[in-house]
PDB file of C-alpha atoms in Angstrom:
ATOM      1  CA  UNK B 283      -3.952  11.156  13.262  1.00 59.00           C
ATOM      2  CA  UNK B 284      -7.326  10.176  14.296  1.00 84.00           C
ATOM      3  CA  UNK B 285      -8.825  12.190  11.340  1.00 90.00           C
ATOM      4  CA  UNK B 286      -7.966   9.396   9.130  1.00 91.00           C
ATOM      5  CA  UNK B 287     -10.768   7.050  10.499  1.00 91.00           C
ATOM      6  CA  UNK B 288     -13.602   5.973   8.655  1.00 91.00           C
ATOM      7  CA  UNK B 289     -16.351   8.171  10.527  1.00 93.00           C
ATOM      8  CA  UNK B 290     -14.365  11.339   9.621  1.00 92.00           C
ATOM      9  CA  UNK B 291     -14.388  11.064   5.623  1.00 93.00           C
ATOM     10  CA  UNK B 292     -17.215  13.686   5.834  1.00 93.00           C
ATOM     11  CA  UNK B 293     -14.365  16.308   7.063  1.00 94.00           C
ATOM     12  CA  UNK B 294     -12.039  15.246   4.119  1.00 93.00           C
ATOM     13  CA  UNK B 295     -15.109  15.805   1.724  1.00 94.00           C
ATOM     14  CA  UNK B 296     -15.818  19.263   3.442  1.00 95.00           C
ATOM     15  CA  UNK B 297     -11.663  20.012   2.974  1.00 94.00           C
ATOM     16  CA  UNK B 298     -12.215  18.717  -0.657  1.00 94.00           C
ATOM     17  CA  UNK B 299     -14.908  21.193  -1.410  1.00 94.00           C
ATOM     18  CA  UNK B 300     -14.162  24.176   0.334  1.00 95.00           C
ATOM     19  CA  UNK B 301     -10.238  23.722  -0.522  1.00 92.00           C
ATOM     20  CA  UNK B 302     -10.674  23.408  -3.792  1.00 90.00           C
ATOM     21  CA  UNK B 303      -9.243  19.895  -4.211  1.00 86.00           C
ATOM     22  CA  UNK B 304      -6.163  20.532  -2.357  1.00 88.00           C
ATOM     23  CA  UNK B 305      -6.887  18.584   0.697  1.00 92.00           C
ATOM     24  CA  UNK B 306      -5.178  15.618  -0.828  1.00 92.00           C
ATOM     25  CA  UNK B 307      -1.911  17.402  -0.425  1.00 93.00           C
ATOM     26  CA  UNK B 308      -2.541  17.744   3.272  1.00 93.00           C
ATOM     27  CA  UNK B 309      -3.658  13.838   3.152  1.00 94.00           C
ATOM     28  CA  UNK B 310      -0.459  13.230   1.052  1.00 93.00           C
ATOM     29  CA  UNK B 311       1.200  14.812   4.326  1.00 93.00           C
ATOM     30  CA  UNK B 312      -0.705  12.582   6.677  1.00 93.00           C
ATOM     31  CA  UNK B 313      -0.129   9.500   4.690  1.00 93.00           C
ATOM     32  CA  UNK B 314       3.602  10.055   4.248  1.00 93.00           C
ATOM     33  CA  UNK B 315       4.032  10.034   0.308  1.00 95.00           C
ATOM     34  CA  UNK B 316       6.341  12.803   0.172  1.00 95.00           C
ATOM     35  CA  UNK B 317      10.118  11.857  -1.080  1.00 93.00           C
ATOM     36  CA  UNK B 318      12.818  14.141   0.657  1.00 93.00           C
ATOM     37  CA  UNK B 319      15.139  13.264  -2.655  1.00 93.00           C
ATOM     38  CA  UNK B 320      12.073  14.044  -5.500  1.00 94.00           C
ATOM     39  CA  UNK B 321      12.017  16.609  -8.034  1.00 93.00           C
ATOM     40  CA  UNK B 322       9.611  18.760  -5.614  1.00 94.00           C
ATOM     41  CA  UNK B 323      11.917  19.326  -3.003  1.00 94.00           C
ATOM     42  CA  UNK B 324      14.424  21.355  -4.905  1.00 93.00           C
ATOM     43  CA  UNK B 325      13.718  24.889  -4.127  1.00 92.00           C
ATOM     44  CA  UNK B 326      16.053  25.656  -7.297  1.00 92.00           C
ATOM     45  CA  UNK B 327      13.240  23.893  -9.817  1.00 89.00           C
ATOM     46  CA  UNK B 328      10.502  26.313  -7.945  1.00 91.00           C
ATOM     47  CA  UNK B 329      12.621  29.449  -8.306  1.00 90.00           C
ATOM     48  CA  UNK B 330      13.319  28.781 -11.990  1.00 88.00           C
ATOM     49  CA  UNK B 331       9.731  27.952 -12.727  1.00 87.00           C
ATOM     50  CA  UNK B 332       8.602  31.146 -11.133  1.00 86.00           C
ATOM     51  CA  UNK B 333      11.040  33.170 -12.579  1.00 89.00           C
ATOM     52  CA  UNK B 334      10.008  31.952 -16.040  1.00 86.00           C
ATOM     53  CA  UNK B 335       6.701  34.217 -16.129  1.00 78.00           C
ATOM     54  CA  UNK B 336       4.880  31.820 -13.855  1.00 76.00           C
ATOM     55  CA  UNK B 337       3.589  29.716 -17.134  1.00 81.00           C
ATOM     56  CA  UNK B 338       6.056  26.907 -16.134  1.00 85.00           C
ATOM     57  CA  UNK B 339       5.457  27.555 -12.277  1.00 87.00           C
ATOM     58  CA  UNK B 340       1.521  26.783 -13.221  1.00 89.00           C
ATOM     59  CA  UNK B 341       2.826  23.712 -15.130  1.00 89.00           C
ATOM     60  CA  UNK B 342       4.843  22.541 -12.033  1.00 91.00           C
ATOM     61  CA  UNK B 343       2.434  23.039  -9.825  1.00 92.00           C
ATOM     62  CA  UNK B 344      -0.239  20.747 -11.529  1.00 92.00           C
ATOM     63  CA  UNK B 345       2.311  18.414 -12.143  1.00 93.00           C
ATOM     64  CA  UNK B 346       2.909  18.008  -8.599  1.00 95.00           C
ATOM     65  CA  UNK B 347      -0.851  17.969  -7.667  1.00 95.00           C
ATOM     66  CA  UNK B 348      -1.157  14.841  -9.557  1.00 95.00           C
ATOM     67  CA  UNK B 349       1.756  13.069  -8.456  1.00 95.00           C
ATOM     68  CA  UNK B 350       0.806  13.494  -4.980  1.00 96.00           C
ATOM     69  CA  UNK B 351      -2.865  12.582  -5.907  1.00 95.00           C
ATOM     70  CA  UNK B 352      -1.589   9.355  -7.506  1.00 95.00           C
ATOM     71  CA  UNK B 353       0.563   8.461  -4.414  1.00 96.00           C
ATOM     72  CA  UNK B 354      -2.285   9.080  -2.219  1.00 96.00           C
ATOM     73  CA  UNK B 355      -4.237   7.017  -4.349  1.00 96.00           C
ATOM     74  CA  UNK B 356      -1.410   4.357  -4.420  1.00 95.00           C
ATOM     75  CA  UNK B 357      -1.388   4.382  -0.803  1.00 95.00           C
ATOM     76  CA  UNK B 358      -5.227   4.001  -0.049  1.00 94.00           C
ATOM     77  CA  UNK B 359      -5.333   1.332  -2.842  1.00 94.00           C
ATOM     78  CA  UNK B 360      -7.630   2.941  -5.295  1.00 95.00           C
ATOM     79  CA  UNK B 361      -8.868   0.740  -8.081  1.00 96.00           C
ATOM     80  CA  UNK B 362      -6.596   1.246 -10.967  1.00 94.00           C
ATOM     81  CA  UNK B 363      -3.008   1.933  -9.920  1.00 92.00           C
ATOM     82  CA  UNK B 364      -1.962   0.549 -13.224  1.00 93.00           C
ATOM     83  CA  UNK B 365      -3.135   3.138 -15.087  1.00 94.00           C
ATOM     84  CA  UNK B 366      -2.875   6.226 -13.225  1.00 95.00           C
ATOM     85  CA  UNK B 367       1.013   5.237 -11.723  1.00 95.00           C
ATOM     86  CA  UNK B 368       1.980   5.069 -15.138  1.00 94.00           C
ATOM     87  CA  UNK B 369       3.432   8.532 -16.451  1.00 93.00           C
ATOM     88  CA  UNK B 370       3.163   7.450 -19.916  1.00 94.00           C
ATOM     89  CA  UNK B 371      -0.362   6.935 -19.942  1.00 95.00           C
ATOM     90  CA  UNK B 372      -0.639  10.980 -18.311  1.00 94.00           C
ATOM     91  CA  UNK B 373       1.472  12.024 -21.288  1.00 93.00           C
ATOM     92  CA  UNK B 374      -0.482  10.339 -23.962  1.00 94.00           C
ATOM     93  CA  UNK B 375      -3.550  11.655 -22.655  1.00 93.00           C
ATOM     94  CA  UNK B 376      -2.211  15.033 -22.860  1.00 91.00           C
ATOM     95  CA  UNK B 377      -0.763  14.865 -26.221  1.00 94.00           C
ATOM     96  CA  UNK B 378      -4.142  13.170 -27.866  1.00 93.00           C
ATOM     97  CA  UNK B 379      -6.367  15.991 -28.839  1.00 92.00           C
ATOM     98  CA  UNK B 380      -9.821  16.524 -27.457  1.00 94.00           C
ATOM     99  CA  UNK B 381     -10.409  12.781 -26.568  1.00 96.00           C
ATOM    100  CA  UNK B 382      -7.039  12.516 -24.661  1.00 94.00           C
ATOM    101  CA  UNK B 383      -7.860  16.075 -23.040  1.00 94.00           C
ATOM    102  CA  UNK B 384     -11.191  14.963 -21.608  1.00 96.00           C
ATOM    103  CA  UNK B 385     -10.067  11.353 -20.421  1.00 95.00           C
ATOM    104  CA  UNK B 386      -7.196  13.502 -18.715  1.00 94.00           C
ATOM    105  CA  UNK B 387      -9.707  15.695 -16.791  1.00 95.00           C
ATOM    106  CA  UNK B 388     -11.612  12.728 -16.033  1.00 96.00           C
ATOM    107  CA  UNK B 389      -8.456  11.018 -14.662  1.00 96.00           C
ATOM    108  CA  UNK B 390      -7.770  14.114 -12.639  1.00 95.00           C
ATOM    109  CA  UNK B 391     -11.009  13.772 -10.949  1.00 95.00           C
ATOM    110  CA  UNK B 392     -10.679  10.344 -10.297  1.00 96.00           C
ATOM    111  CA  UNK B 393      -7.559  10.655  -8.672  1.00 95.00           C
ATOM    112  CA  UNK B 394      -8.680  13.530  -6.455  1.00 94.00           C
ATOM    113  CA  UNK B 395     -12.527  12.008  -5.533  1.00 94.00           C
ATOM    114  CA  UNK B 396     -11.274   8.370  -5.139  1.00 95.00           C
ATOM    115  CA  UNK B 397      -9.213   8.931  -2.045  1.00 95.00           C
ATOM    116  CA  UNK B 398     -12.310  10.035   0.023  1.00 95.00           C
ATOM    117  CA  UNK B 399     -14.500   6.873  -0.862  1.00 95.00           C
ATOM    118  CA  UNK B 400     -11.599   5.004   0.111  1.00 95.00           C
ATOM    119  CA  UNK B 401     -11.435   6.604   3.521  1.00 94.00           C
ATOM    120  CA  UNK B 402     -15.174   6.157   4.010  1.00 95.00           C
ATOM    121  CA  UNK B 403     -14.663   2.519   3.295  1.00 94.00           C
ATOM    122  CA  UNK B 404     -12.072   2.939   5.939  1.00 92.00           C
ATOM    123  CA  UNK B 405      -8.737   2.549   3.905  1.00 93.00           C
ATOM    124  CA  UNK B 406      -7.375   5.367   6.102  1.00 91.00           C
ATOM    125  CA  UNK B 407      -7.347   3.521   9.106  1.00 90.00           C
ATOM    126  CA  UNK B 408      -4.558   1.262   8.455  1.00 90.00           C
ATOM    127  CA  UNK B 409      -2.119   4.798   8.836  1.00 88.00           C
ATOM    128  CA  UNK B 410      -3.332   5.971  12.324  1.00 85.00           C
ATOM    129  CA  UNK B 411      -0.487   5.335  14.790  1.00 77.00           C
TER     130      UNK B 411
END
């Protein structure tokens, strides 16, 4: 758990860059944001999504990524949790054409990069055991 120290923020930056942004899933495991009763722990949902010509599986994977990013951001006290923790905001951004989609991409980038900034500021040290 020493990887959550303030001086190790650059490791998370490298993991983010070379892991195509999936380092927040590992960070979520270290911060214990996964819920054992959540929808993503049920293998039946994943099997059903994968068996429907891969498109629903991609949607499920995207929702899982966004949900874990938001939970990591909330644990690390990233500013704006009133906005990115609300599922209605995400749905609204998805429904509104062009402008909403642009803000959706900005929101995904925001929730992906700010955990690294908060690790740089030392917010991850509270979770070192």
